[in-house]
Coordinates of C-alpha atoms in Angstrom, one line a residue:
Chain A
X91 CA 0.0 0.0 0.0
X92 CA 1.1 3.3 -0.8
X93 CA 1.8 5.9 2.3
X94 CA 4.4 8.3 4.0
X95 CA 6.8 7.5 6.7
X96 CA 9.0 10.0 8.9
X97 CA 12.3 9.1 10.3
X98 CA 13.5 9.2 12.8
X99 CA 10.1 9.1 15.1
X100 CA 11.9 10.6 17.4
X101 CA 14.6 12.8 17.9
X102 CA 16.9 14.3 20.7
X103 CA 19.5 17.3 19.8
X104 CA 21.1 20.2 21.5
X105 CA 21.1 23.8 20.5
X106 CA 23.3 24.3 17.5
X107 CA 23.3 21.2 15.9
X108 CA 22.1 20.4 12.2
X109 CA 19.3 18.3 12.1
X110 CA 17.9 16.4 8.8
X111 CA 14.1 15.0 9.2
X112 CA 13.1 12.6 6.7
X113 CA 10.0 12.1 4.5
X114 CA 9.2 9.5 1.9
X115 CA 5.9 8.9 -0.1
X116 CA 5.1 6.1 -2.4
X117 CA 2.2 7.6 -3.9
X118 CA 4.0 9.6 -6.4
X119 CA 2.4 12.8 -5.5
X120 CA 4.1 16.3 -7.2
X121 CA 3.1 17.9 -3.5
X122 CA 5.2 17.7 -0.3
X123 CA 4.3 19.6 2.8
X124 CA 6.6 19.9 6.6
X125 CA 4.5 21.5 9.3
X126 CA 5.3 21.9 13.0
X127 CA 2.4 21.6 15.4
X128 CA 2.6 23.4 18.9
X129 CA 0.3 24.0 21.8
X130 CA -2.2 26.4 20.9
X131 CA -1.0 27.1 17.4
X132 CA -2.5 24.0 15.4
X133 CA -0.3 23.2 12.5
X134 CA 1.6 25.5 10.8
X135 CA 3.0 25.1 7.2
X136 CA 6.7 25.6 7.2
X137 CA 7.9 24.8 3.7
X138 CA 6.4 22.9 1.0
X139 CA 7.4 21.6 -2.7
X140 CA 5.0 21.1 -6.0
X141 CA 7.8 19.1 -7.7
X142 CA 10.8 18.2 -8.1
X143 CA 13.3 21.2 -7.4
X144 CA 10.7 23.4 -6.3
X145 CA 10.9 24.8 -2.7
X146 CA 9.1 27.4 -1.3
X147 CA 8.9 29.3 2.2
X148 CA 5.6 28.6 4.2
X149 CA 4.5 30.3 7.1
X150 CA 7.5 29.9 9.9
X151 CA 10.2 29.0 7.5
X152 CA 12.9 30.7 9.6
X153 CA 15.6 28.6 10.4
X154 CA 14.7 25.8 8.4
X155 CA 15.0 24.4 4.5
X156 CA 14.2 21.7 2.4
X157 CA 15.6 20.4 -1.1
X158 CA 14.0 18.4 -3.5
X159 CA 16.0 16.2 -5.7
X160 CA 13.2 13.4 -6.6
X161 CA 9.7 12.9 -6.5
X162 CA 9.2 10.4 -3.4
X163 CA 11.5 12.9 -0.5
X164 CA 11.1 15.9 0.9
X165 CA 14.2 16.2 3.7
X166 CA 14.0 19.3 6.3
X167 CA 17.0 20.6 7.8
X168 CA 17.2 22.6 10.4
X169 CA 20.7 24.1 10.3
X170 CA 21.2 24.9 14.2
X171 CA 18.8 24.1 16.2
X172 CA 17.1 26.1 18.9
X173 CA 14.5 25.2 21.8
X174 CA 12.2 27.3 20.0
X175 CA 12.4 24.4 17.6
X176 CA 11.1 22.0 19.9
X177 CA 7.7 20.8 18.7
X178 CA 6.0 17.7 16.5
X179 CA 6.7 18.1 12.9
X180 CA 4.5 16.5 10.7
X181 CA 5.2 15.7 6.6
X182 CA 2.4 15.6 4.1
X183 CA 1.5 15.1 0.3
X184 CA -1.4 15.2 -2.3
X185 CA -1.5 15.2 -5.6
X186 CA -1.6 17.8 -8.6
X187 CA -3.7 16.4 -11.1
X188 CA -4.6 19.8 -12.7
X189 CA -8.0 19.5 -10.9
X190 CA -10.0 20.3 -8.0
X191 CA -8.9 17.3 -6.1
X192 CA -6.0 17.3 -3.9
X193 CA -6.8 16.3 -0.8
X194 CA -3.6 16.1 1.8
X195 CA -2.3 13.0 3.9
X196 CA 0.1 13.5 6.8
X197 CA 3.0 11.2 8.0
X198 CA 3.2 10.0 11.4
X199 CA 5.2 12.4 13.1
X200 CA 8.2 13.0 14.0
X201 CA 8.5 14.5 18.0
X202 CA 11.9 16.9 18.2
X203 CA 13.5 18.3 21.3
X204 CA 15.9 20.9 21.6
X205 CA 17.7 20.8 24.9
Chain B
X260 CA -4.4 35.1 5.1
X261 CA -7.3 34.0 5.8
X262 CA -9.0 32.8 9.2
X263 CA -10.4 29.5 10.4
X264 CA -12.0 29.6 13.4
X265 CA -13.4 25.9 15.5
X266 CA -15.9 26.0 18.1
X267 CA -16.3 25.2 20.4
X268 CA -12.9 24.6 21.6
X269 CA -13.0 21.5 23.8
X270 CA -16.1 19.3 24.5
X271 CA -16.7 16.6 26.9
X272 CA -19.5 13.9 26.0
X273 CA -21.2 10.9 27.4
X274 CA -20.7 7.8 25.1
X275 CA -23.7 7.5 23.0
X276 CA -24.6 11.5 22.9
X277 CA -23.9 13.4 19.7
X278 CA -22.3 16.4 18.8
X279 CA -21.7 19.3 16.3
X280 CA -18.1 20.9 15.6
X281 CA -18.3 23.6 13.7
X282 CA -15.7 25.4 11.4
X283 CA -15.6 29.1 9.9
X284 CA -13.4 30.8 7.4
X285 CA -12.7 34.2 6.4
X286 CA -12.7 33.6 2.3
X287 CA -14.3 31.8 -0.5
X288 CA -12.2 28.5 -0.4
X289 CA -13.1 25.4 -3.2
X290 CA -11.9 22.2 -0.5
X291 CA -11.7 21.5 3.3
X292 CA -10.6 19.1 5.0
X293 CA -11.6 17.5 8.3
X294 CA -8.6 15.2 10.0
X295 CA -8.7 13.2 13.5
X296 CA -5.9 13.4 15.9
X297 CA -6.3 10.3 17.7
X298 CA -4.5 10.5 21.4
X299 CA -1.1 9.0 19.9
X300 CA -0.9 11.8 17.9
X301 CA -1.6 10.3 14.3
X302 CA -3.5 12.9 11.7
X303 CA -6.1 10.8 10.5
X304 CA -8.6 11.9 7.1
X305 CA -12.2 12.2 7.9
X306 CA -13.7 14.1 5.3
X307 CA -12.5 15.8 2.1
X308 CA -15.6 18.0 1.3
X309 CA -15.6 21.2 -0.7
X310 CA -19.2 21.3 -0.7
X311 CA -22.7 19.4 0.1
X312 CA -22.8 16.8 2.7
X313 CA -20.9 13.4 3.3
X314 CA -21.8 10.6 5.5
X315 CA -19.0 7.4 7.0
X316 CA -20.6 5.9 9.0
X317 CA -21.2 7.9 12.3
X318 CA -19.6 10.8 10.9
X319 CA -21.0 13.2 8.7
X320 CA -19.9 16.7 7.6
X321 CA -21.5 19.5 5.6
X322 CA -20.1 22.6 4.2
X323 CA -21.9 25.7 3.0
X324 CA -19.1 27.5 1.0
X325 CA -21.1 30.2 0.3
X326 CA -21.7 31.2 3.4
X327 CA -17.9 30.1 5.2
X328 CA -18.6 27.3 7.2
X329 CA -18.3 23.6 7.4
X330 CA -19.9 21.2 10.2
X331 CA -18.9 18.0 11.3
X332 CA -21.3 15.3 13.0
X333 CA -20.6 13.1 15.4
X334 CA -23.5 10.7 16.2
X335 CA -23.6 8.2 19.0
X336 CA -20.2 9.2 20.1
X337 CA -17.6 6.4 20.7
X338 CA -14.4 6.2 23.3
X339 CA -12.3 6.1 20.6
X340 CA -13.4 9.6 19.1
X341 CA -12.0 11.5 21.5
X342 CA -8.9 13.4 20.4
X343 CA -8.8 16.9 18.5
X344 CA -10.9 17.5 15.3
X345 CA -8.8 20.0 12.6
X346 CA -10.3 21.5 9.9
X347 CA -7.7 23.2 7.4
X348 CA -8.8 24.9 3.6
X349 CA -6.5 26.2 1.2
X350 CA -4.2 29.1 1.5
X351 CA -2.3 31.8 -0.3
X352 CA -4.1 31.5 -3.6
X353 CA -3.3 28.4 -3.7
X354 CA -5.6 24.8 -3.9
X355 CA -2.7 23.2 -2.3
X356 CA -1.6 24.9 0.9
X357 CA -3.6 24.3 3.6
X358 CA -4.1 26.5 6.4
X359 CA -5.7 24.8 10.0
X360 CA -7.8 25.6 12.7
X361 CA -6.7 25.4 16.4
X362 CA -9.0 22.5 16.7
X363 CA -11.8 20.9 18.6
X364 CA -10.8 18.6 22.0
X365 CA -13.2 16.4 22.2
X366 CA -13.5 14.0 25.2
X367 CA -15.8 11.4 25.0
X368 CA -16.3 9.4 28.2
X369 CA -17.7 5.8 29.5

């Protein structure tokens, strides 16, 4: 079946590190999403891709990027982490068919701390 | 951007009673989605529903575009439907970014 997987689930770091959070779909969508999801903010949209080299800067992009080199991954890097970082970051997809349709369909999480 | 706004924000329920979550937003939109977040955190798809009424079994959701809301039904409510309720439409001028609510708690108990 296809679906989307994060790695690592979860994930421990100190301030200043590089971090890399993976994403992989197998449904060959053209759209990739990363939110984070905090206490009394819902989910907010921090980068996103339509295709393949496409990137562009969501909501709270600060401090974190993405690349996309093929279809199936999205990777987000935070390149030095800060406790403000701290949160649940969430991957999603949907497709582009040049229609209406393109319902979204998240990954399973990936919990971060910053200590 | 534009605005969604859930109410109410947190709801406790007997098992068996039903319930209405409701969901506005500040600009035409053409989807919405509804998601579950069950208590381990996993996003779960309810409904995709632009417009008109869907039913899955227990659930049921309706949204009125032209007047900026969507509702979602629970019937009979279940301990397993507790968790948070999202609703999120498209953002930015765009069909593909979504942008979510702060959500519904809903507790549901024996």
């Amino acid at each position: 079946d296809a679906e989307i997987t994060q790695s690592p689930r979860h994930k421990i770091t100190e301030t200043g590190r590089q971090v890399t959070l993976a994403c992989h779909q197998t449904w060959n969508h053209n759209n990739m999403f990363w939110y984070r999801q905090d206490l009394g903010h819902g989910l907010r949209l921090i980068h996103y891709s339509y295709g393949v080299q496409d990137t562009n800067k969501g909501e709270v992009s600060d401090g974190y990027s993405v690349s996309r080199s093929n279809t199936e991954d999205l990777p987000l890097t935070l390149e030095s982490a800060a406790s403000s970082q701290t949160s649940v970051y969430f991957c999603a997809s949907s497709e582009s068919p040049g229609g209406p349709y393109n319902e979204q369909f998240f990954g399973p999480g990936t919990r971060l701390t910053v200590l | 951007g534009i605005q969604v706004e859930q109410s109410p924000p947190d709801l406790i329920l007997q098992e068996g009673a039903n319930s209405t979550l409701r969901c506005n937003f500040s600009d035409s939109v053409n989807n919405l989605q509804w998601f579950h977040q069950n208590p381990w955190g996993q996003l779960i798809n309810l409904f995709y529903i632009p417009s008109g009424t869907k039913q899955n079994g227990r659930l049921s959701a309706t949204t009125v575009a032209t007047e900026r809301y969507s509702l979602l039904y629970i019937s009979s409510s279940q301990t397993t439907d507790s968790g948070v309720y999202f609703c999120a439409v498209p953002s930015g001028g765009s069909n593909y970014k979504l942008t979510f609510g702060k959500g519904t708690l809903l507790t549901v108990n024996p």
